[in-house]
Short mmCIF file of C-alpha atoms in Angstrom, two decimals:
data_model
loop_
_atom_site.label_atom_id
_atom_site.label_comp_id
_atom_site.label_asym_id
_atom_site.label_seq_id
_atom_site.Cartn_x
_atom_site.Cartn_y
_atom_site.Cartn_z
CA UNK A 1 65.13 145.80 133.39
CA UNK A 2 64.57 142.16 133.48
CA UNK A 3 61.66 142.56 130.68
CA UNK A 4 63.62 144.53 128.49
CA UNK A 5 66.06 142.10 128.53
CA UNK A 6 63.94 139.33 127.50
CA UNK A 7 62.56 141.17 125.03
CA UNK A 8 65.80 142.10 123.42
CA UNK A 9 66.21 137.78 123.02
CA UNK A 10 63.29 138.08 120.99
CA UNK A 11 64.44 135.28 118.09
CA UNK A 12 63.24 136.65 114.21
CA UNK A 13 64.06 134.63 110.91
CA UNK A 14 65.88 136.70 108.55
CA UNK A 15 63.52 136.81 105.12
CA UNK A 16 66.06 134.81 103.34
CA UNK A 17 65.39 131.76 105.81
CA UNK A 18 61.41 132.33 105.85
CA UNK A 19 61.14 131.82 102.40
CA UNK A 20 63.46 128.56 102.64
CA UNK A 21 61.23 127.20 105.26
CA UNK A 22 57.88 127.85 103.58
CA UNK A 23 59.54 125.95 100.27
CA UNK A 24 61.14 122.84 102.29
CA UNK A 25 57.62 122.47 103.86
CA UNK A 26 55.85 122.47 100.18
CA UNK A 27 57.94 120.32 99.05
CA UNK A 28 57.34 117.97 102.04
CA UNK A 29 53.45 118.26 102.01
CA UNK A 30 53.93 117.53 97.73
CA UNK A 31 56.65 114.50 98.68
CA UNK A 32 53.88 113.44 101.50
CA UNK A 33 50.86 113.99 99.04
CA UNK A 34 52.24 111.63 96.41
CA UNK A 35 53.56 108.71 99.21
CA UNK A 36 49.67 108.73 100.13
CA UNK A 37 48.40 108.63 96.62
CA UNK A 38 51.19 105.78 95.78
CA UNK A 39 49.86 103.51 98.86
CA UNK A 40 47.26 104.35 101.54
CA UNK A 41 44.44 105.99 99.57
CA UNK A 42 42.58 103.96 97.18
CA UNK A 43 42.04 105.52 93.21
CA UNK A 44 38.78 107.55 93.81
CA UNK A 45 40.45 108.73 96.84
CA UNK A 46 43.12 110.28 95.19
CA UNK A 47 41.28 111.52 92.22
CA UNK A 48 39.43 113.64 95.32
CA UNK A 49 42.56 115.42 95.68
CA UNK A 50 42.04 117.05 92.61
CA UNK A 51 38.84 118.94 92.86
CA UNK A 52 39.94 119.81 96.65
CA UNK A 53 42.83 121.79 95.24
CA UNK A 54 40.47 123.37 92.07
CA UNK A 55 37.84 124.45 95.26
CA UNK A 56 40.88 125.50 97.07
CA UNK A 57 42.14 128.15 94.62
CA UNK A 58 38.28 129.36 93.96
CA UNK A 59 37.85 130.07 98.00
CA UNK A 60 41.26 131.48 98.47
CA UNK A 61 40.94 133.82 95.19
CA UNK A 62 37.00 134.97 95.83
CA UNK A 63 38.33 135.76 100.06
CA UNK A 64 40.83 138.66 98.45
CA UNK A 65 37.35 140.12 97.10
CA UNK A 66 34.90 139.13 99.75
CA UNK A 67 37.39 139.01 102.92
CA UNK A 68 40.67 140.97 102.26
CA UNK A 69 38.62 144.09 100.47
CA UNK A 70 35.31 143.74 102.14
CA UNK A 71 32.95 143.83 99.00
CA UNK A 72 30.33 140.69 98.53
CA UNK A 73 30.57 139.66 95.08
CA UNK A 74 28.42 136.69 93.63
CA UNK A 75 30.14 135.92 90.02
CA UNK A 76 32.91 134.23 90.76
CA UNK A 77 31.43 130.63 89.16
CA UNK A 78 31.01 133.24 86.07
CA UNK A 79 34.78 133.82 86.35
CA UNK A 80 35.28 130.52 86.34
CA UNK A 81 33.39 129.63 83.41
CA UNK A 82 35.10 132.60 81.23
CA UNK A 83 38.29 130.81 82.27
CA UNK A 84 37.23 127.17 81.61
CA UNK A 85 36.06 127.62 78.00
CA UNK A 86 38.59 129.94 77.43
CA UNK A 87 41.32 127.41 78.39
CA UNK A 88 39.81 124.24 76.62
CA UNK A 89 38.92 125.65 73.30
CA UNK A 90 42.75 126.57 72.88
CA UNK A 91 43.87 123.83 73.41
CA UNK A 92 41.18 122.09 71.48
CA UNK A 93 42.02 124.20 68.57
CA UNK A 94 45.98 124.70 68.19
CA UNK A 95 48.47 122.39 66.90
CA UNK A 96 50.67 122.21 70.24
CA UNK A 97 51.26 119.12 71.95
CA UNK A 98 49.05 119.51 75.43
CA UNK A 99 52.30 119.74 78.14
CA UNK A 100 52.97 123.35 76.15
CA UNK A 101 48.83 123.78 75.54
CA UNK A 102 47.43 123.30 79.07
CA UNK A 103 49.75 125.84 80.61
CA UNK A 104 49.72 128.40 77.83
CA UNK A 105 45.71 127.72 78.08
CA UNK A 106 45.33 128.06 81.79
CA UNK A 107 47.19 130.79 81.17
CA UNK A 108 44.89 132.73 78.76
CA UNK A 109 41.87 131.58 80.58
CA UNK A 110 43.00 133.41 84.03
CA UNK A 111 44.04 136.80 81.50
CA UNK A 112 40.22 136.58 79.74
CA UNK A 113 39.09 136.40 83.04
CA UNK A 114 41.04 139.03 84.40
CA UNK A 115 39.57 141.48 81.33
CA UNK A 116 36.20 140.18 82.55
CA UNK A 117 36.76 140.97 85.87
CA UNK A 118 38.03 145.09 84.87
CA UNK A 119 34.99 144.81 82.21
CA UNK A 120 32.73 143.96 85.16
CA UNK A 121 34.51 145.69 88.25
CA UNK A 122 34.76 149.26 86.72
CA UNK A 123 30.90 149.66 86.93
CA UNK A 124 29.87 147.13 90.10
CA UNK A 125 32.35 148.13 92.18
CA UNK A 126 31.27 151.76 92.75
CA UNK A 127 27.77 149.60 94.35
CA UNK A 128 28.01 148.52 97.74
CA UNK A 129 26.90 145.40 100.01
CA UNK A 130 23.66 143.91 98.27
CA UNK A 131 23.73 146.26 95.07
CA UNK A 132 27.38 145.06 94.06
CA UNK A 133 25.95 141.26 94.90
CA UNK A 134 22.99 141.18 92.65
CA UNK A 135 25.02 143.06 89.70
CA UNK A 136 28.01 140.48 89.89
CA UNK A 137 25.29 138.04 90.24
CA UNK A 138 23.37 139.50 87.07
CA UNK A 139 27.03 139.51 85.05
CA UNK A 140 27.74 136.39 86.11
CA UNK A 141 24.41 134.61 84.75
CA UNK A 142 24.81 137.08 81.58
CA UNK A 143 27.85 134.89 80.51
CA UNK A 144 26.70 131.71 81.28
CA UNK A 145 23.49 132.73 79.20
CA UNK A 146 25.48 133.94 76.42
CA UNK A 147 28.19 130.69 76.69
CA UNK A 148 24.56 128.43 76.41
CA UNK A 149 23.94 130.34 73.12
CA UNK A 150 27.04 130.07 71.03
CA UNK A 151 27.78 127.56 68.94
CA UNK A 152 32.02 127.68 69.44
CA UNK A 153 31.22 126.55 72.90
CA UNK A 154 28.60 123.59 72.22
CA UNK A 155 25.80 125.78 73.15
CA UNK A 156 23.24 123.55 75.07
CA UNK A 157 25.31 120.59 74.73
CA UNK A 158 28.65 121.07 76.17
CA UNK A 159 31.68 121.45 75.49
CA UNK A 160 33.03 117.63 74.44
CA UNK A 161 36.76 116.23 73.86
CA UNK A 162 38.70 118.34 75.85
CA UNK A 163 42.09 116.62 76.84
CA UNK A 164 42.27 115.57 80.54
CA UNK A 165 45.16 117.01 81.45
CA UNK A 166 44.77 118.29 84.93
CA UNK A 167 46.37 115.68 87.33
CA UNK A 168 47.73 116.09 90.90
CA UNK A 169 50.53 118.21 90.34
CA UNK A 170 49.57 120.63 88.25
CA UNK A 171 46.70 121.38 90.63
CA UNK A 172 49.45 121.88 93.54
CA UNK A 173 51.62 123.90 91.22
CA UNK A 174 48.51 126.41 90.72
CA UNK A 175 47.17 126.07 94.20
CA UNK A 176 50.98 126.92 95.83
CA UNK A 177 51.45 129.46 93.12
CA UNK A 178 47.75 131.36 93.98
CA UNK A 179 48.28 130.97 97.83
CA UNK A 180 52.09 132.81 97.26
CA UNK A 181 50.66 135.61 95.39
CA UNK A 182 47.70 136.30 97.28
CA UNK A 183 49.83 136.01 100.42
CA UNK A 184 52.49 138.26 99.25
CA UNK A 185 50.04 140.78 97.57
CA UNK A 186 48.39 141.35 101.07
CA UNK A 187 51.78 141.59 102.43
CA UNK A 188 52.60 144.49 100.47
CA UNK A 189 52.07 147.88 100.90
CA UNK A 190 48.94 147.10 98.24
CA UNK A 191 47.81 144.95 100.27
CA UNK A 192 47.32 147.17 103.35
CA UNK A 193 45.40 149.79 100.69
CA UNK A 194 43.48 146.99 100.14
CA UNK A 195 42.43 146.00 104.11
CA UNK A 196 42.20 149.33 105.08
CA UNK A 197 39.01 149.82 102.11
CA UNK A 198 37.86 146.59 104.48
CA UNK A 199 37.85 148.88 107.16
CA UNK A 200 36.62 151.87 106.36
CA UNK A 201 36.07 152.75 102.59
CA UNK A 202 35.59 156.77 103.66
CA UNK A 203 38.74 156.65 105.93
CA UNK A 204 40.55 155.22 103.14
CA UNK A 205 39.63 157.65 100.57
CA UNK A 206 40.44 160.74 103.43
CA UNK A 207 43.94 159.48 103.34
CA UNK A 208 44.68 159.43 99.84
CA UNK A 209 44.20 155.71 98.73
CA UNK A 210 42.40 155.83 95.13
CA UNK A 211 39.49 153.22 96.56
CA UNK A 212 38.17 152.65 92.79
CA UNK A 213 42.00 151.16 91.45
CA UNK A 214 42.45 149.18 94.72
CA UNK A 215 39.14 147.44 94.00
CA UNK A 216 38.98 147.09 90.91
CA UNK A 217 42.68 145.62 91.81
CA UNK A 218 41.38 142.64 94.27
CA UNK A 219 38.85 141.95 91.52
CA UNK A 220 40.68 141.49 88.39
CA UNK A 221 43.23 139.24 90.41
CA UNK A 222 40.48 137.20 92.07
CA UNK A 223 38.79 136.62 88.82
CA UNK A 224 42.09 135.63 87.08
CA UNK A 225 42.62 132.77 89.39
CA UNK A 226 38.98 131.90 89.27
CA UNK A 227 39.92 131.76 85.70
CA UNK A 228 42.66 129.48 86.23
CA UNK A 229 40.55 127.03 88.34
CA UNK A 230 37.89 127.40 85.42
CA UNK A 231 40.92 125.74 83.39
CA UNK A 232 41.94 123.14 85.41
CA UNK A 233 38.06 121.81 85.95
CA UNK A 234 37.83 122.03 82.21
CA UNK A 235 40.52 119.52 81.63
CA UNK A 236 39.75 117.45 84.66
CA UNK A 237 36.17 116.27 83.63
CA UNK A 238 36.99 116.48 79.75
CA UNK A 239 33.35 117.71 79.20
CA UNK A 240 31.88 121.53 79.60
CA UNK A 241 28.68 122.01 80.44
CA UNK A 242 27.04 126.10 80.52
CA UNK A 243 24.59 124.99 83.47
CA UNK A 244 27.64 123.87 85.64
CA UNK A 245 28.21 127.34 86.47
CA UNK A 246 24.88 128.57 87.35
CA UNK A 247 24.00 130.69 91.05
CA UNK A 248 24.64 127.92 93.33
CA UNK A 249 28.44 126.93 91.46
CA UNK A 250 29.00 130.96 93.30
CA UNK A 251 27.24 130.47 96.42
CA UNK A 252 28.99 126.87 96.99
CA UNK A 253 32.49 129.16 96.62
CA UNK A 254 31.24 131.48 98.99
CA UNK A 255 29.96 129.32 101.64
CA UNK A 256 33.63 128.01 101.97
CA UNK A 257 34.89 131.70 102.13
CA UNK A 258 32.45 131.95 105.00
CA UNK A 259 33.10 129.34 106.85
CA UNK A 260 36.39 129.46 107.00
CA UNK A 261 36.39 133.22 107.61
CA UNK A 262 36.72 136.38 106.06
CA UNK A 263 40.47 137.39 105.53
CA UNK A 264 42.13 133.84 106.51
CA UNK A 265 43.74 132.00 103.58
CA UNK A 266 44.09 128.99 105.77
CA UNK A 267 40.70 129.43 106.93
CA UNK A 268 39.61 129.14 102.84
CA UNK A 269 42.13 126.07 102.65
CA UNK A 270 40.46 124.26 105.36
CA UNK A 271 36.51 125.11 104.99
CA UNK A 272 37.16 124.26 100.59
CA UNK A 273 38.77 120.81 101.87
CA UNK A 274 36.49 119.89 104.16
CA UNK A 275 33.03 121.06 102.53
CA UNK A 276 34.40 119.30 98.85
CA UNK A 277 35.00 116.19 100.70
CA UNK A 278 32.21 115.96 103.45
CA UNK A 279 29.72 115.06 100.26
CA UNK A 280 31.99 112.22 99.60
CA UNK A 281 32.06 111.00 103.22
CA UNK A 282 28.55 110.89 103.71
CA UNK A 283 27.41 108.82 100.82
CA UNK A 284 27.18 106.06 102.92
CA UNK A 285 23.67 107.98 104.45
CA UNK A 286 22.86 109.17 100.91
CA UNK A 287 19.35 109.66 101.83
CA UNK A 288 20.17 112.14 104.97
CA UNK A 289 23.70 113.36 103.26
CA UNK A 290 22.65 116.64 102.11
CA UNK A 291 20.93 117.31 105.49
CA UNK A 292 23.71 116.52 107.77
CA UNK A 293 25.99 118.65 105.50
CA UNK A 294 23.61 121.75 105.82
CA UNK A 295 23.31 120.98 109.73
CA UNK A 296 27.10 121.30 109.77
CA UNK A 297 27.30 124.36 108.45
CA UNK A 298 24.30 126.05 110.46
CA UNK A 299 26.12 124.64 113.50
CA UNK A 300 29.34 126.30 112.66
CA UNK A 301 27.67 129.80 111.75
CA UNK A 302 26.35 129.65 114.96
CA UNK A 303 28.79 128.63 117.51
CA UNK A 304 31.24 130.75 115.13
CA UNK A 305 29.88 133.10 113.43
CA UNK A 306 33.41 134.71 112.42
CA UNK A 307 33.82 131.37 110.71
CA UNK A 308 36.47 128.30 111.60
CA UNK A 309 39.94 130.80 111.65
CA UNK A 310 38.56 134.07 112.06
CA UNK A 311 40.43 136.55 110.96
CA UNK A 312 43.80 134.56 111.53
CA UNK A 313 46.41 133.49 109.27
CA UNK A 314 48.79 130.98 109.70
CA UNK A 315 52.31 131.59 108.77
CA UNK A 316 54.85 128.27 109.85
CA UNK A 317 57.77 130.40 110.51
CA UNK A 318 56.33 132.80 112.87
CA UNK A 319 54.93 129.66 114.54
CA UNK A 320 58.54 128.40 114.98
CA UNK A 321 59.41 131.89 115.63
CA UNK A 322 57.30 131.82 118.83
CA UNK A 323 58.13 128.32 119.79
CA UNK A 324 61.87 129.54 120.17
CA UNK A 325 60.61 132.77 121.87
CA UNK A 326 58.67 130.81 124.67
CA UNK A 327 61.04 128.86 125.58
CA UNK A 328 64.32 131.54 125.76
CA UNK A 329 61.65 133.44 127.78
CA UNK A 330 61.42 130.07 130.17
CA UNK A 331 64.57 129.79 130.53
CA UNK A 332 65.24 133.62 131.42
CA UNK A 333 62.82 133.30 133.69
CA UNK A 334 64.19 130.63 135.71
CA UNK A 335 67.62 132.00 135.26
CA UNK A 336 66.12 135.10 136.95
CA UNK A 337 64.60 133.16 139.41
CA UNK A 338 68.26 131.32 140.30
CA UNK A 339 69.62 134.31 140.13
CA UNK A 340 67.48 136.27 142.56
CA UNK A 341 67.59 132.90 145.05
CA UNK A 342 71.43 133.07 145.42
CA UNK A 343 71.49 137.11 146.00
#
């Protein structure tokens, strides 16, 4: 009787008040962010920040594919590369001043990429485990062959005079925008097509889920914000170059889905954070740097092969959810406790 009563106490945010949280605490981390960049990190430092968010949305968009829907796809650094070029030769080539270009460009690069990704995810994704990994891999290195032999692109020697344009916030804006999304697309009733494929692809299909749209789905959407980070590297070096995205730009992005694990957004945050800064951190032992890094990561795949999070996904106000919980269960308890020592 006593349980039931407990349970009843069980404290829930209403949706309204969830949604308010997550936003005051974005704001905070931005707010936070900023008062670190203005002054406790030095200039390179917080120049850092800016690949760590690019790497962030890359990992986070490639787990929906590889984690959430249970496929192993290798061409995401080719979805990046449709949505780079795509994004800087706009706004290379129209008359708009570059605070209406970049977005409309980052834009247009994550929709080419997006057609890229149907284009590509029609045929591969009817392939399983290593079969759907060399074909992505073999589309993938198709486009960065074909972006080496045009001449609108700078062929074989880059893409030159793109406007930098990419700074701090507009890397936050798209990273906070591509974890929402994601988050609330796995949330909904798609996304729970989309896990149970993870589970079991034949089950799936049994119970009426068209398997072939769901994938093709988690795809399209990974490669458009793969095509979105291709936009915002593009105008954070200034300079394209085709080799950039070769086989190792995909396996670098999948490494971090990896490591953090497959199916944790927060796991992606953390592993793309700490595997685009740990090169930076070891340059002091630039002869051994590359070795400790790999050492790292064999460590981790070993002691945890599920990765750093697992499976788990952290969500702030179920957190404070179950802080309020434990402690109205403490204090039942001990008010059952008084209660049953006076009777």
């Amino acid at each position: 009787m006593r349980k039931c009563r407990v349970e009843a106490m069980e404290f829930r945010f209403k949706t309204r008040t969830k949604y308010l949280i997550n936003t005051v605490a974005v704001l905070a981390l931005y707010f936070f962010l900023m008062f670190l960049q203005g002054d406790v990190l030095t200039r390179y430092q917080s120049k850092m920040l800016i690949p760590v968010g690019i790497y962030i949305i890359l990992a986070v968009s490639l787990n929906l594919a590889a984690g959430f829907l249970g496929q192993l796809p290798l061409g995401h650094a080719g979805f990046m590369s449709v949505g780079a070029y795509t994004a800087a030769l706009f706004t290379k080539n129209v008359a708009l001043p570059i605070a209406v270009s970049f977005p409309l460009g980052l834009l247009l690069g994550g929709i080419v990429a997006a057609i890229f990704g149907i284009l590509i995810g029609l045929p591969a994704l009817r392939l399983r485990g290593d079969y759907l990994a060399i074909i992505t891999l073999g589309f993938s290195e198709i486009i960065r062959v074909i972006i080496l032999n045009l001449d609108f692109t700078g062929g074989a020697f880059g893409l030159r005079g793109i406007t930098r344009a990419t700074d701090f916030t507009s890397v936050f804006i798209c990273v906070v925008i591509t974890i929402a999304v994601l988050h609330m697309l796995i949330k909904s009733r798609h996304g729970r097509a989309i896990i149970a494929i993870r589970e079991n692809e034949i089950a799936a299909e049994a119970t009426g889920i068209p398997t072939t749209y769901y994938k093709t789905l988690g795809f399209t959407v990974s490669a458009f914000f793969a095509g979105i980070a291709g936009g915002l590297y593009a105008h954070y070096l200034g300079i394209l170059d085709a080799g950039t995205f070769g086989f190792m730009k995909s396996i670098e992005i999948l490494v971090m889905v990896v490591l953090g694990g497959m199916g944790s957004m927060i796991g992606s945050v953390i592993a793309a954070t700490g595997l685009t800064l740990l090169p930076e951190l070891l340059r002091g032992f630039d002869n051994y740097r590359m070795v400790i890094y790999s050492l790292l990561l064999v460590v981790v795949m070993v002691f945890k092969p599920s990765g750093l999070m697992g499976t788990y996904d952290f969500s702030l106000s179920r957190s404070i959810e179950s802080i309020i919980n434990s402690r109205r269960r403490k204090a039942a308890k001990k008010e059952g406790v008084s209660h049953d020592s006076h009777t």
